[in-house]
PDB file of C-alpha atoms in Angstrom:
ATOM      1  CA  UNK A   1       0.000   0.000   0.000  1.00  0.00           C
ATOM      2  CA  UNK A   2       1.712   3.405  -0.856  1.00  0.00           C
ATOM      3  CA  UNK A   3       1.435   7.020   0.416  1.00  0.00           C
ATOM      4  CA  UNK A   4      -1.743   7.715  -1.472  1.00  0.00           C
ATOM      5  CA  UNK A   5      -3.641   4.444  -1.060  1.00  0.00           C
ATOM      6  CA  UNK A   6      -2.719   4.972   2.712  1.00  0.00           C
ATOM      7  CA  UNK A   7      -4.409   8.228   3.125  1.00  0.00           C
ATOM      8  CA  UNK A   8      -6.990   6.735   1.106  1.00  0.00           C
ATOM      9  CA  UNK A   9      -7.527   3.756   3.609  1.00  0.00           C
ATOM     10  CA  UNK A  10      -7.726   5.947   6.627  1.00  0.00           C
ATOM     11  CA  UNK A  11      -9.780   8.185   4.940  1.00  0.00           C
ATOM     12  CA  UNK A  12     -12.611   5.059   4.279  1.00  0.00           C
ATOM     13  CA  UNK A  13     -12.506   4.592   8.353  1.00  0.00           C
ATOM     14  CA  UNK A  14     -14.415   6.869   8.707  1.00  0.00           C
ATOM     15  CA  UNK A  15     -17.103   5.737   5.862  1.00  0.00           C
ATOM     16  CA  UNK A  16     -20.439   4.191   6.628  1.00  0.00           C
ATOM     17  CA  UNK A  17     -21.827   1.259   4.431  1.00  0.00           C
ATOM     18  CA  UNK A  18     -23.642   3.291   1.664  1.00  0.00           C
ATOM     19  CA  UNK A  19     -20.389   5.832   1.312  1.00  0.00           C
ATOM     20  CA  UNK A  20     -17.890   2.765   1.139  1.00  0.00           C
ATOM     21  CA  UNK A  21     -20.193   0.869  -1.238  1.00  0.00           C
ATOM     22  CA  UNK A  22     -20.495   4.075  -3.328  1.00  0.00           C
ATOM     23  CA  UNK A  23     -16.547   4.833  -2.640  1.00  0.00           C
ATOM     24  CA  UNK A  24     -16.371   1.268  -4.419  1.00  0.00           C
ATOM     25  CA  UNK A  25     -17.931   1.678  -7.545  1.00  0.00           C
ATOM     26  CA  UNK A  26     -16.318   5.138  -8.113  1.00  0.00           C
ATOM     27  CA  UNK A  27     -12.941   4.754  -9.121  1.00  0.00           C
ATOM     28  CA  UNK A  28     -10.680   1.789 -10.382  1.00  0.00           C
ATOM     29  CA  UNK A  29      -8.246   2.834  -7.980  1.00  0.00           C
ATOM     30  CA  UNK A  30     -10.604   2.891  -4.942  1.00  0.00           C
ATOM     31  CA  UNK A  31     -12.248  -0.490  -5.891  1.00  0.00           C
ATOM     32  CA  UNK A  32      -9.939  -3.017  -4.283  1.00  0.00           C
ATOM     33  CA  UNK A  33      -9.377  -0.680  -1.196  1.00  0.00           C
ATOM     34  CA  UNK A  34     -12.922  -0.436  -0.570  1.00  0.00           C
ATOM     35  CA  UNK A  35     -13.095  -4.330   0.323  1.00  0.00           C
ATOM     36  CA  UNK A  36     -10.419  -4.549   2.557  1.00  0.00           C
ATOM     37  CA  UNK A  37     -11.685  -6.658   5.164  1.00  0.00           C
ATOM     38  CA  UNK A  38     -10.193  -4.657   8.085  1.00  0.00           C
ATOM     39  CA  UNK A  39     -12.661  -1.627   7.041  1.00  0.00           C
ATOM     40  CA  UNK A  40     -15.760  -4.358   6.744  1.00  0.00           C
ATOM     41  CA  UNK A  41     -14.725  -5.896  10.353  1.00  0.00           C
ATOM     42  CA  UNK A  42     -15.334  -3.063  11.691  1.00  0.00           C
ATOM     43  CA  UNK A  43     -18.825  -2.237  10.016  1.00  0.00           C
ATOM     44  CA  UNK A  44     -19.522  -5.878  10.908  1.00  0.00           C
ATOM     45  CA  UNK A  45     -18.534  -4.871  14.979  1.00  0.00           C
ATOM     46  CA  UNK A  46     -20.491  -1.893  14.710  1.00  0.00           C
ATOM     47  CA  UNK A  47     -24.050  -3.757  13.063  1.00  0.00           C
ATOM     48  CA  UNK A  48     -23.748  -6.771  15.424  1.00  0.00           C
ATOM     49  CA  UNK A  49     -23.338  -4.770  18.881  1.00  0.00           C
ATOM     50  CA  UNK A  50     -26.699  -3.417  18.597  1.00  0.00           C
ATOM     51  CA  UNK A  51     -27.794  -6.571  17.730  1.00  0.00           C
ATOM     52  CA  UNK A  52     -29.043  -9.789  19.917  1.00  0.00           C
ATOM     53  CA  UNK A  53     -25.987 -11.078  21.879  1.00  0.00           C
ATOM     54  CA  UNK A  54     -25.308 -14.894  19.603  1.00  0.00           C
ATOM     55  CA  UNK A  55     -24.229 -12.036  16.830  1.00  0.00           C
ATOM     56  CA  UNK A  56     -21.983  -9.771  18.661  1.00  0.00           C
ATOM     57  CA  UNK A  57     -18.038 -10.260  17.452  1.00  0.00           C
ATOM     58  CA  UNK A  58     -16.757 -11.499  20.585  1.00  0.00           C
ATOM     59  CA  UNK A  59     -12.945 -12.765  20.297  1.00  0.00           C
ATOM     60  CA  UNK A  60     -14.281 -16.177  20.326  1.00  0.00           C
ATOM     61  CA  UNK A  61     -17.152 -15.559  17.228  1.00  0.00           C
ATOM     62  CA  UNK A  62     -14.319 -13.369  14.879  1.00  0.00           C
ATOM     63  CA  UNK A  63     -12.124 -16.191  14.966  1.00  0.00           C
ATOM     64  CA  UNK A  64     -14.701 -18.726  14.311  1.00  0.00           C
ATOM     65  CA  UNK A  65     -15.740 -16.489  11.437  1.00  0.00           C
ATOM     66  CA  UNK A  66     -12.582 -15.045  10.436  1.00  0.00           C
ATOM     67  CA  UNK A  67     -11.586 -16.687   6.938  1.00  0.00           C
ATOM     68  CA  UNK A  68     -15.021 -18.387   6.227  1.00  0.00           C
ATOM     69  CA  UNK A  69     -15.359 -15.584   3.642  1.00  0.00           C
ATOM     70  CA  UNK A  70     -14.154 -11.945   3.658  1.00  0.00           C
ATOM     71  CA  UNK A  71     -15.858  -9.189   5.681  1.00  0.00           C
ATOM     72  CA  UNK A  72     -17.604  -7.509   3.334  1.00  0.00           C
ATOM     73  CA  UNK A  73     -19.772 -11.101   2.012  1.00  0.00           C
ATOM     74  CA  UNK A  74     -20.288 -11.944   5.871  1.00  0.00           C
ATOM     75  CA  UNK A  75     -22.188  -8.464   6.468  1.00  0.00           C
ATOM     76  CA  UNK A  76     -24.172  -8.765   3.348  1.00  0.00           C
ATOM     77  CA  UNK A  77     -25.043 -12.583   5.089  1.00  0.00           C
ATOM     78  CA  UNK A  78     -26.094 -11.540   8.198  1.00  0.00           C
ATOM     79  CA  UNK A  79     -28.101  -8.432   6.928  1.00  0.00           C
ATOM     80  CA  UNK A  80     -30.075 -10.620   4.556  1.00  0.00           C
ATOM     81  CA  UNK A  81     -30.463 -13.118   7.242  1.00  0.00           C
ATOM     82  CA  UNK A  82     -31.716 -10.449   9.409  1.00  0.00           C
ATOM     83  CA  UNK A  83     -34.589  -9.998   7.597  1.00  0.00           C
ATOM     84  CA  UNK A  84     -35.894 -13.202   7.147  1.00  0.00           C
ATOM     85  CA  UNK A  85     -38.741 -13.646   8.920  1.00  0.00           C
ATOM     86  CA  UNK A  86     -39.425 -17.054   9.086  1.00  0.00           C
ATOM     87  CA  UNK A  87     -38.161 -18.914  12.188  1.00  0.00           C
ATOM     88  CA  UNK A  88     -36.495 -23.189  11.902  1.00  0.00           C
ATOM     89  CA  UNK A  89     -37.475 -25.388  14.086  1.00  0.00           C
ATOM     90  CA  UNK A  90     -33.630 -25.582  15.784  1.00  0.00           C
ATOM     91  CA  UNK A  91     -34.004 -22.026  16.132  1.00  0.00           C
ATOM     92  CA  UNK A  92     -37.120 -22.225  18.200  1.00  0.00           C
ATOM     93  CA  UNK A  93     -36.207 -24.961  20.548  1.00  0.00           C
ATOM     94  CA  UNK A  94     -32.937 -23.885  21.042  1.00  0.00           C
ATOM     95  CA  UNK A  95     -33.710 -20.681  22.522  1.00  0.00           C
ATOM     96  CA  UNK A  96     -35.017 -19.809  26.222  1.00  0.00           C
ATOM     97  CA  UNK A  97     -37.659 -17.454  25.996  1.00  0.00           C
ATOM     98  CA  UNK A  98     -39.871 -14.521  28.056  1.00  0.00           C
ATOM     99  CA  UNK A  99     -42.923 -15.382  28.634  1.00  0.00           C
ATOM    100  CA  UNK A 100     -45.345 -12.665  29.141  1.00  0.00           C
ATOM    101  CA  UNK A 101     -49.275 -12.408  29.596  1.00  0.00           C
ATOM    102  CA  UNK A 102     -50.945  -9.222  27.800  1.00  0.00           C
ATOM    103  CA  UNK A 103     -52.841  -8.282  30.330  1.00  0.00           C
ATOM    104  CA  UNK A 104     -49.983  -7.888  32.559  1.00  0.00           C
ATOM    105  CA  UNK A 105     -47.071  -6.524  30.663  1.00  0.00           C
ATOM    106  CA  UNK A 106     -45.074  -5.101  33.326  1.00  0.00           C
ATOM    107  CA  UNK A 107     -44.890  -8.187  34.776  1.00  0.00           C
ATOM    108  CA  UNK A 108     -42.108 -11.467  33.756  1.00  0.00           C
ATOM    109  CA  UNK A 109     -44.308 -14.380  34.092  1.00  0.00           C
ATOM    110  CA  UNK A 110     -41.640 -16.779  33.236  1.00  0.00           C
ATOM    111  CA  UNK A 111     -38.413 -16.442  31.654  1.00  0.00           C
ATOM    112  CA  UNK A 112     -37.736 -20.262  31.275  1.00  0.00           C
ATOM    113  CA  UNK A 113     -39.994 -20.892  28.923  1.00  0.00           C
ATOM    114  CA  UNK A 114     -38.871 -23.433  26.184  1.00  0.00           C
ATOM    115  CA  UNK A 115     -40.482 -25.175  22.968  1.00  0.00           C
ATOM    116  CA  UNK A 116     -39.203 -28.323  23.692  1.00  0.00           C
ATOM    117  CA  UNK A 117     -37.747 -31.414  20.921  1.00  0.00           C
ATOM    118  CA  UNK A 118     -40.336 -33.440  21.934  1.00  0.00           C
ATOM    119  CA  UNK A 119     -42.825 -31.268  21.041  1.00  0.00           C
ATOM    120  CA  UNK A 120     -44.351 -30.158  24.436  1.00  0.00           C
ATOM    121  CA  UNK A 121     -43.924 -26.633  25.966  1.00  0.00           C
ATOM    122  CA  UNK A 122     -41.791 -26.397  29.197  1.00  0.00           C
ATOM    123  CA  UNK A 123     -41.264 -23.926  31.821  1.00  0.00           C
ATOM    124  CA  UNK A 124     -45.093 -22.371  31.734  1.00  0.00           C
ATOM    125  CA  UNK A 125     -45.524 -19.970  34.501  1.00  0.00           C
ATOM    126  CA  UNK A 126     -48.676 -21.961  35.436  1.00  0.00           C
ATOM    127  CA  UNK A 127     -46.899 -25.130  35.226  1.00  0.00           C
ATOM    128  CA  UNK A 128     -49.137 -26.429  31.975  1.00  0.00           C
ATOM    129  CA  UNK A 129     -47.805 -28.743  29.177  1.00  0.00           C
ATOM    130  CA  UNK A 130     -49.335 -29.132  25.916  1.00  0.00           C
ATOM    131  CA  UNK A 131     -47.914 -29.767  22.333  1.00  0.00           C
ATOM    132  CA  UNK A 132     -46.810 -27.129  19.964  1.00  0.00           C
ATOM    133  CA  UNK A 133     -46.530 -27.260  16.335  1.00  0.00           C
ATOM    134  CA  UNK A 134     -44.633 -25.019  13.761  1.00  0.00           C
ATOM    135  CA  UNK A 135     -46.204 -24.458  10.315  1.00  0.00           C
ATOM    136  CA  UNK A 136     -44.274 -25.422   7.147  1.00  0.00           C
ATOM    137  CA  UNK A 137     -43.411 -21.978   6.232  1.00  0.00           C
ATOM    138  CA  UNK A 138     -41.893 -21.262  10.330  1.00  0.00           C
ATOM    139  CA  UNK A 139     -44.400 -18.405  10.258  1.00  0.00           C
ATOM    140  CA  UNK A 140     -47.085 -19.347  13.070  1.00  0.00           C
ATOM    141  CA  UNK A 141     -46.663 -21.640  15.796  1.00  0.00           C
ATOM    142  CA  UNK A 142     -49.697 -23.849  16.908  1.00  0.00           C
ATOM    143  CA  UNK A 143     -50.219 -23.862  20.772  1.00  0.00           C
ATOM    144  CA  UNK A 144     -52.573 -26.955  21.789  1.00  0.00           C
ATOM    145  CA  UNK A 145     -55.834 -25.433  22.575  1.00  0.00           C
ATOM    146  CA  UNK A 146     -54.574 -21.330  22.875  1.00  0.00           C
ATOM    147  CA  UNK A 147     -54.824 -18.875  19.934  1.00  0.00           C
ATOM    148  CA  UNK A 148     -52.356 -19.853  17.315  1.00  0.00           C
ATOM    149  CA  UNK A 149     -49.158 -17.534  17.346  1.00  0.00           C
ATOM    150  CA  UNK A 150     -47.455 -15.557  15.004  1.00  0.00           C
ATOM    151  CA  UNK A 151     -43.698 -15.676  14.380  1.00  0.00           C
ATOM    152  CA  UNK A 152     -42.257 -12.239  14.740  1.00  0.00           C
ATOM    153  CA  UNK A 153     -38.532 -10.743  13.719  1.00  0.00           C
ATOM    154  CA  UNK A 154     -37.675  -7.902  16.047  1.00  0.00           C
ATOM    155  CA  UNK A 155     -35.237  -5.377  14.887  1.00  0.00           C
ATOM    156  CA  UNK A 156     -32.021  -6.716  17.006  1.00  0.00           C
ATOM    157  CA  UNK A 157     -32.638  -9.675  14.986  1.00  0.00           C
ATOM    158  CA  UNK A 158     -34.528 -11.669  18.060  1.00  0.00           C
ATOM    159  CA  UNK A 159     -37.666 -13.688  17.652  1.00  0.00           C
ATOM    160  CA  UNK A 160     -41.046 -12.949  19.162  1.00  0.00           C
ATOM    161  CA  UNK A 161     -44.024 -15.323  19.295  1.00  0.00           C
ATOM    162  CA  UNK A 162     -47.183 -13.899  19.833  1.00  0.00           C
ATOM    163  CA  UNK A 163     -51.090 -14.320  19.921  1.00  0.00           C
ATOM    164  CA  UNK A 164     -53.728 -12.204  21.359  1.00  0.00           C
ATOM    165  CA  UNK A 165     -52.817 -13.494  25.091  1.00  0.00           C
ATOM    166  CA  UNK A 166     -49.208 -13.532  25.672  1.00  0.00           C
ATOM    167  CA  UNK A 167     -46.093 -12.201  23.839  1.00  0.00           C
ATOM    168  CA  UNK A 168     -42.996 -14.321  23.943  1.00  0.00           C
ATOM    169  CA  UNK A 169     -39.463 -13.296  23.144  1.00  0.00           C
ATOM    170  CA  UNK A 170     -35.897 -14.964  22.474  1.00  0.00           C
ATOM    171  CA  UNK A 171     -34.246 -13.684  25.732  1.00  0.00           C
ATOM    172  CA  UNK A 172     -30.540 -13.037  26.150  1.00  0.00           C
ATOM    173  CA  UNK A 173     -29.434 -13.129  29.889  1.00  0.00           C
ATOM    174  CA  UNK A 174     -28.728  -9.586  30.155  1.00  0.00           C
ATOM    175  CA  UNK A 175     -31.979  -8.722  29.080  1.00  0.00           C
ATOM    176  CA  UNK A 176     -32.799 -10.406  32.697  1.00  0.00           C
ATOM    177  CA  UNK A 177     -31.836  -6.954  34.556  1.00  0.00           C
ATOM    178  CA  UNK A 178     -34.547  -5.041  32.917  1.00  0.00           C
ATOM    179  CA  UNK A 179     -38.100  -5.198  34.918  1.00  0.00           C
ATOM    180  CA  UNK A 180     -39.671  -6.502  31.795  1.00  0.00           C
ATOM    181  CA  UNK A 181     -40.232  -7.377  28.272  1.00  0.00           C
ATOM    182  CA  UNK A 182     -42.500  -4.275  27.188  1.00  0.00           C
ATOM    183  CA  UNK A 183     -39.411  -2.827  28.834  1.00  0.00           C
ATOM    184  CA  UNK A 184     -37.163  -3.570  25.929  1.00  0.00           C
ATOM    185  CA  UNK A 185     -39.839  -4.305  23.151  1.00  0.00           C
ATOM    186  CA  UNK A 186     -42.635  -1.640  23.712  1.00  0.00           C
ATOM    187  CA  UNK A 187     -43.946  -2.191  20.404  1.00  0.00           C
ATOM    188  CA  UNK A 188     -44.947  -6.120  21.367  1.00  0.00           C
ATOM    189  CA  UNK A 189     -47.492  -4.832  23.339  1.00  0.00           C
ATOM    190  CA  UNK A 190     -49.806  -2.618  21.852  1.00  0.00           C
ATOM    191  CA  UNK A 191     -53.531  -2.390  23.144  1.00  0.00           C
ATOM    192  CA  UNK A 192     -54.549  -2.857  19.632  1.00  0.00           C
ATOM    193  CA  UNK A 193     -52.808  -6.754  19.606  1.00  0.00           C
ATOM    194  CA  UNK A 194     -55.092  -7.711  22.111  1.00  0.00           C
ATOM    195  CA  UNK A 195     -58.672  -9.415  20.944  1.00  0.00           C
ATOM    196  CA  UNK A 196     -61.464  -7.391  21.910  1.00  0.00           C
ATOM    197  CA  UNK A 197     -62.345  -9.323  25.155  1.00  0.00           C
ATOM    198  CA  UNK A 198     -58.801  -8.336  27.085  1.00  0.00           C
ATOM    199  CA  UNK A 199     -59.409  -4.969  25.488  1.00  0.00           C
ATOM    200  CA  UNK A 200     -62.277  -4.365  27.609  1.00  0.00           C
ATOM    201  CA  UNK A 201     -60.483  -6.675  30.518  1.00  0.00           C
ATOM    202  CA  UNK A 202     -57.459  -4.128  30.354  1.00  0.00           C
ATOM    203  CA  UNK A 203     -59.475  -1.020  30.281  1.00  0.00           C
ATOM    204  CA  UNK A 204     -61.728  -2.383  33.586  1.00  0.00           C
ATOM    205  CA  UNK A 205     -58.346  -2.917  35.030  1.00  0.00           C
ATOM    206  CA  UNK A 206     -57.411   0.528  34.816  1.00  0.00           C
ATOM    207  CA  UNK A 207     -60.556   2.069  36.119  1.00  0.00           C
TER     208      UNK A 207
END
């Protein structure tokens, strides 16, 4: 790298996605320097921090990933997999999730919840068990005899699973030390999400 593509380089530092990209397709001479990977490791650090925790670039996750394709490819993976909507069945019973009623938002009913391999749901804050099935296209999630749920993508690139009675949400442990999920995903819990018989439940409650 010479004097000029130098001052080049640390000039791009300071670039966000769009200006690099655009930097990129510019100039011959800016082309190459514009996918160096230690400018798209850093744009990769800065996406994934504000992101759920499995995609942060701990020391442990960059060297897993380091060399499985360059920096720039890996961002455009993991922004096009952060909009897929559409949850896989590892992905649901892998994770631990909040469990939260509607009517009570402010409050954690249980933050054990699983779906488990065998097909039954564990860690109910009332202590039930029934059987839970995921539609073909990982869009809705059947839940014995309650409301069927809808799959949800959250912007941090967590999973919510909701139906007119509860909200349920891929929890990280750090997201333990906040009072509550409508804490850290207001949106979840609009009055409008409820059906029309909480509605009126939630509005007596606040009389």
């Amino acid at each position: 790298m010479d004097g000029q593509q130098l001052r080049d380089f640390l000039c791009f530092r300071f670039l966000g996605v769009v200006e690099l990209c655009t930097v990129e397709a510019t100039k011959r001479s800016w082309s190459q320097l514009a996918k160096e990977d230690a400018l798209w490791l850093e744009l990769c650090r800065d996406l994934w921090c504000r992101k759920v925790q499995r995609y942060r670039l701990t020391k442990q996750r960059q060297s897993e990933l380091q060399g499985s394709a360059s920096w720039k490819e890996l961002y455009r993976q993991h922004l096009e997999d952060g909009r897929r909507v559409c949850i896989t069945q590892q992905e649901l019973t892998e994770t631990v999730w909040d469990f939260t009623f509607r009517l009570h938002p402010q409050i954690r009913a249980s933050s054990a919840f699983r779906f488990e391999a065998s097909g039954n749901v564990g860690g109910h804050p009332n202590g039930l068990t029934y059987q839970w099935f995921l539609s073909a296209d990982g869009s809705r999630v059947e839940l014995g005899q309650f409301p069927q749920a809808k799959v949800l993508r959250r912007k941090d690139w967590g999973w919510a699973i909701c139906n007119s009675n509860v909200v349920c949400c891929s929890v990280d442990p750090e997201d333990l030390e906040h009072a509550a999920a409508v804490d850290l995903h207001p949106e979840l819990f609009c009055l409008e999400q409820l059906g029309p018989s909480l509605q009126l439940v939630r509005f007596l409650m606040q009389l």
